[in-house]
Amino acid sequence: HADRATPGRIHEMESYHGMLACVIAGAGLALIPRSMLESMPGHQQVSAWPLAEEWRWLTTWLVWRRGAKTRQLEAFIALLNDDRQTAVSP
């Protein structure tokens, strides 16, 4: 970013519970969706700060194994597309 700050050691975890446990133990910080954080035991032991608007939204990709596109997957994709169009419509 503009201040050229660089992090020290970076650990990536797939478990939000593991991330929260590390933060509670004093081993750094984590990026966790607020709804997930509030649903976990121990959330009251940490401080939460919303990210600046420019960092709040990101693109999430739906991925599946090549050649494994089923009717159920196609229906799910259609639901996601409907929700996306509804979200952008006035």
N, CA, C and O of each residue as an XYZ file, in Angstrom:
360
protein
N       0.833     -1.177      0.000
C       0.000      0.000      0.000
C       0.879      1.241      0.000
O       2.098      1.120     -0.123
N       0.317      2.399      0.130
C       1.052      3.656      0.015
C       2.174      3.794      1.035
O       3.191      4.423      0.743
N       2.012      3.220      2.225
C       3.054      3.380      3.247
C       4.200      2.381      3.089
O       5.177      2.435      3.836
N       4.086      1.482      2.133
C       5.123      0.483      1.828
C       5.406     -0.464      2.997
O       6.494     -1.032      3.088
N       4.445     -0.628      3.874
C       4.618     -1.554      4.997
C       4.656     -2.982      4.470
O       3.924     -3.329      3.543
N       5.495     -3.789      5.051
C       5.573     -5.191      4.659
C       5.375     -6.066      5.893
O       5.878     -5.756      6.972
N       4.641     -7.154      5.722
C       4.416     -8.034      6.867
C       5.663     -8.846      7.187
O       6.555     -8.999      6.353
N       5.706     -9.354      8.388
C       6.776    -10.272      8.773
C       6.455    -11.651      8.225
O       6.328    -11.832      7.014
N       6.328    -12.599      9.094
C       6.018    -13.976      8.706
C       4.530    -14.101      8.388
O       3.691    -13.578      9.121
N       4.205    -14.789      7.302
C       2.813    -14.988      6.906
C       2.484    -16.472      7.005
O       3.206    -17.313      6.471
N       1.387    -16.787      7.693
C       0.889    -18.160      7.788
C      -0.496    -18.186      7.166
O      -1.340    -17.351      7.489
N      -0.732    -19.134      6.281
C      -2.061    -19.287      5.703
C      -2.722    -20.501      6.329
O      -2.099    -21.553      6.470
N      -3.977    -20.353      6.702
C      -4.738    -21.442      7.314
C      -6.069    -21.577      6.599
O      -6.631    -20.591      6.123
N      -6.563    -22.784      6.528
C      -7.862    -23.023      5.907
C      -8.995    -22.991      6.921
O     -10.164    -23.003      6.536
N      -8.676    -22.951      8.194
C      -9.682    -23.033      9.245
C      -9.852    -21.685      9.941
O      -8.906    -21.146     10.515
N     -11.068    -21.151      9.883
C     -11.332    -19.912     10.607
C     -11.155    -20.116     12.106
O     -10.714    -19.208     12.810
N     -11.497    -21.311     12.599
C     -11.312    -21.592     14.022
C      -9.828    -21.560     14.382
O      -9.450    -21.050     15.437
N      -8.991    -22.107     13.500
C      -7.545    -22.060     13.727
C      -7.021    -20.637     13.700
O      -6.165    -20.266     14.504
N      -7.540    -19.837     12.767
C      -7.130    -18.432     12.691
C      -7.469    -17.703     13.982
O      -6.640    -16.983     14.538
N      -8.696    -17.898     14.452
C      -9.123    -17.228     15.675
C      -8.277    -17.680     16.860
O      -7.898    -16.864     17.699
N      -7.980    -18.968     16.932
C      -7.151    -19.478     18.029
C      -5.777    -18.821     18.019
O      -5.248    -18.478     19.075
N      -5.194    -18.643     16.834
C      -3.883    -17.990     16.738
C      -3.958    -16.535     17.190
O      -3.071    -16.058     17.897
N      -5.001    -15.834     16.789
C      -5.151    -14.435     17.199
C      -5.315    -14.349     18.714
O      -4.689    -13.509     19.361
N      -6.150    -15.211     19.279
C      -6.348    -15.215     20.733
C      -5.030    -15.487     21.449
O      -4.770    -14.931     22.516
N      -4.192    -16.351     20.856
C      -2.898    -16.692     21.464
C      -1.854    -15.595     21.269
O      -0.749    -15.683     21.805
N      -2.206    -14.556     20.496
C      -1.268    -13.455     20.284
C      -0.330    -13.665     19.119
O       0.699    -12.999     19.017
N      -0.678    -14.591     18.235
C       0.194    -14.913     17.105
C      -0.182    -14.149     15.845
O      -0.094    -14.705     14.750
N      -0.594    -12.905     15.964
C      -0.846    -12.103     14.779
C      -2.284    -11.674     14.629
O      -2.998    -11.467     15.610
N      -2.697    -11.544     13.375
C      -4.038    -11.089     13.051
C      -4.600    -11.956     11.949
O      -3.889    -12.780     11.374
N      -5.878    -11.775     11.650
C      -6.528    -12.595     10.628
C      -7.603    -11.788      9.916
O      -8.138    -10.822     10.459
N      -7.904    -12.196      8.711
C      -9.030    -11.643      7.959
C     -10.127    -12.700      7.978
O      -9.979    -13.771      7.390
N     -11.222    -12.395      8.655
C     -12.320    -13.340      8.834
C     -13.627    -12.598      8.579
O     -13.806    -11.488      9.081
N     -14.547    -13.188      7.807
C     -15.847    -12.533      7.648
C     -16.505    -12.310      9.015
O     -16.488    -13.189      9.877
N     -17.077    -11.138      9.193
C     -17.682    -10.781     10.486
C     -18.723    -11.812     10.922
O     -18.757    -12.199     12.090
N     -19.574    -12.259      9.993
C     -20.610    -13.230     10.359
C     -19.993    -14.521     10.877
O     -20.532    -15.137     11.796
N     -18.874    -14.936     10.303
C     -18.189    -16.141     10.773
C     -17.589    -15.889     12.151
O     -17.745    -16.708     13.057
N     -16.909    -14.765     12.310
C     -16.289    -14.439     13.594
C     -17.323    -14.448     14.716
O     -17.100    -15.047     15.769
N     -18.449    -13.785     14.488
C     -19.468    -13.673     15.530
C     -20.119    -15.004     15.880
O     -20.729    -15.130     16.942
N     -20.000    -15.998     15.004
C     -20.608    -17.304     15.274
C     -19.681    -18.240     16.048
O     -20.105    -19.315     16.470
N     -18.418    -17.843     16.241
C     -17.440    -18.743     16.845
C     -17.237    -18.475     18.329
O     -17.220    -17.324     18.765
N     -17.081    -19.557     19.109
C     -16.728    -19.375     20.515
C     -15.381    -18.660     20.610
O     -14.464    -18.963     19.847
N     -15.261    -17.735     21.519
C     -14.005    -17.017     21.703
C     -13.948    -15.684     20.994
O     -12.994    -14.929     21.180
N     -14.961    -15.373     20.175
C     -14.907    -14.121     19.406
C     -14.868    -12.890     20.305
O     -14.358    -11.844     19.904
N     -15.401    -13.009     21.509
C     -15.407    -11.861     22.417
C     -14.016    -11.569     22.984
O     -13.831    -10.559     23.662
N     -13.038    -12.436     22.717
C     -11.680    -12.237     23.228
C     -10.795    -11.429     22.280
O      -9.636    -11.156     22.591
N     -11.341    -11.047     21.126
C     -10.539    -10.309     20.146
C     -11.227     -8.997     19.788
O     -12.424     -8.827     20.020
N     -10.469     -8.089     19.231
C     -11.018     -6.843     18.702
C     -11.185     -7.004     17.201
O     -10.355     -7.636     16.546
N     -12.248     -6.440     16.655
C     -12.498     -6.520     15.215
C     -12.572     -5.112     14.644
O     -13.122     -4.205     15.269
N     -12.021     -4.942     13.468
C     -12.004     -3.645     12.811
C     -12.395     -3.845     11.355
O     -11.797     -4.680     10.677
N     -13.385     -3.102     10.849
C     -13.762     -3.264      9.442
C     -12.664     -2.728      8.525
O     -12.008     -1.734      8.836
N     -12.478     -3.391      7.408
C     -11.500     -2.927      6.428
C     -12.019     -1.672      5.733
O     -13.224     -1.427      5.694
N     -11.105     -0.885      5.190
C     -11.488      0.282      4.394
C     -12.318     -0.199      3.200
O     -12.139     -1.321      2.727
N     -13.198      0.628      2.731
C     -14.113      0.275      1.641
C     -13.395     -0.370      0.455
O     -13.889     -1.343     -0.115
N     -12.243      0.163      0.087
C     -11.524     -0.360     -1.084
C     -11.048     -1.801     -0.905
O     -10.749     -2.472     -1.892
N     -10.972     -2.287      0.330
C     -10.488     -3.645      0.604
C     -11.598     -4.601      1.012
O     -11.334     -5.786      1.218
N     -12.826     -4.127      1.136
C     -13.912     -4.956      1.672
C     -14.439     -6.007      0.718
O     -14.876     -7.069      1.161
N     -14.413     -5.751     -0.542
C     -15.046     -6.653     -1.504
C     -13.988     -7.329     -2.357
O     -13.017     -6.698     -2.773
N     -14.179     -8.599     -2.611
C     -13.252     -9.336     -3.450
C     -14.037    -10.303     -4.312
O     -15.212    -10.572     -4.060
N     -13.390    -10.809     -5.309
C     -14.022    -11.758     -6.209
C     -13.758    -13.168     -5.707
O     -12.615    -13.547     -5.452
N     -14.824    -13.934     -5.571
C     -14.713    -15.331     -5.172
C     -15.090    -16.190     -6.369
O     -16.101    -15.943     -7.028
N     -14.283    -17.186     -6.642
C     -14.502    -18.043     -7.799
C     -15.121    -19.374     -7.378
O     -14.736    -19.949     -6.359
N     -16.061    -19.850     -8.150
C     -16.608    -21.189     -7.978
C     -15.807    -22.100     -8.902
O     -15.751    -21.861    -10.108
N     -15.200    -23.119     -8.361
C     -14.394    -24.038     -9.173
C     -14.899    -25.465     -8.982
O     -15.394    -25.824     -7.914
N     -14.766    -26.263    -10.024
C     -15.132    -27.673     -9.957
C     -14.194    -28.456    -10.847
O     -13.527    -27.904    -11.721
N     -14.157    -29.761    -10.604
C     -13.263    -30.628    -11.371
C     -13.700    -30.648    -12.826
O     -14.884    -30.798    -13.129
N     -12.743    -30.498    -13.715
C     -13.021    -30.508    -15.145
C     -13.765    -31.798    -15.520
O     -13.389    -32.888    -15.087
N     -14.803    -31.662    -16.316
C     -15.583    -32.811    -16.761
C     -16.631    -33.273    -15.754
O     -17.296    -34.283    -15.984
N     -16.790    -32.563    -14.653
C     -17.724    -32.990    -13.606
C     -18.901    -32.030    -13.468
O     -19.450    -31.881    -12.376
N     -19.290    -31.386    -14.548
C     -20.403    -30.437    -14.480
C     -21.721    -31.215    -14.545
O     -22.051    -31.807    -15.572
N     -22.455    -31.206    -13.456
C     -23.709    -31.947    -13.340
C     -24.905    -31.007    -13.453
O     -24.750    -29.786    -13.453
N     -26.089    -31.584    -13.547
C     -27.311    -30.766    -13.560
C     -27.433    -29.974    -12.268
O     -27.863    -28.821    -12.274
N     -27.050    -30.601    -11.160
C     -27.122    -29.910     -9.874
C     -26.182    -28.705     -9.842
O     -26.545    -27.639     -9.346
N     -24.978    -28.884    -10.372
C     -24.023    -27.777    -10.426
C     -24.550    -26.670    -11.332
O     -24.458    -25.491    -10.989
N     -25.097    -27.038    -12.476
C     -25.655    -26.037    -13.384
C     -26.801    -25.271    -12.723
O     -26.934    -24.062    -12.915
N     -27.634    -25.976    -11.939
C     -28.728    -25.309    -11.224
C     -28.175    -24.345    -10.176
O     -28.706    -23.248    -10.000
N     -27.115    -24.749     -9.483
C     -26.492    -23.883     -8.486
C     -25.917    -22.633     -9.145
O     -26.078    -21.528     -8.627
N     -25.253    -22.801    -10.277
C     -24.694    -21.662    -11.016
C     -25.820    -20.715    -11.442
O     -25.672    -19.496    -11.360
N     -26.938    -21.276    -11.895
C     -28.078    -20.443    -12.294
C     -28.599    -19.641    -11.098
O     -28.931    -18.463    -11.238
N     -28.671    -20.279     -9.922
C     -29.097    -19.557     -8.716
C     -28.144    -18.418     -8.384
O     -28.577    -17.316     -8.048
N     -26.854    -18.687     -8.478
C     -25.868    -17.641     -8.199
C     -26.008    -16.486     -9.180
O     -25.938    -15.322     -8.786
N     -26.205    -16.803    -10.446
C     -26.370    -15.750    -11.450
C     -27.638    -14.944    -11.197
O     -27.632    -13.724    -11.359
N     -28.733    -15.611    -10.800
C     -29.973    -14.898    -10.478
C     -29.759    -13.946     -9.312
O     -30.195    -12.796     -9.359
N     -29.085    -14.424     -8.258
C     -28.812    -13.576     -7.092
C     -27.950    -12.386     -7.469
O     -28.181    -11.272     -7.000
N     -26.954    -12.619     -8.317
C     -26.061    -11.527     -8.717
C     -26.833    -10.475     -9.500
O     -26.641     -9.278     -9.284
N     -27.700    -10.906    -10.406
C     -28.472     -9.952    -11.200
C     -29.457     -9.185    -10.321
O     -29.680     -7.994    -10.534
N     -30.044     -9.857     -9.341
C     -30.964     -9.197     -8.412
C     -30.224     -8.160     -7.576
O     -30.749     -7.081     -7.303
N     -29.002     -8.495     -7.173
C     -28.217     -7.590     -6.325
C     -27.841     -6.306     -7.052
O     -27.716     -5.256     -6.422
N     -27.657     -6.374     -8.377
C     -27.250     -5.177     -9.113
C     -28.437     -4.414     -9.683
O     -28.301     -3.253    -10.068
N     -29.583     -5.050     -9.740
C     -30.762     -4.366    -10.275
C     -31.281     -3.336     -9.282
O     -31.211     -3.544     -8.070
N     -31.809     -2.209     -9.803
C     -32.362     -1.189     -8.896
C     -33.640     -1.660     -8.233
O     -34.232     -0.926     -7.442
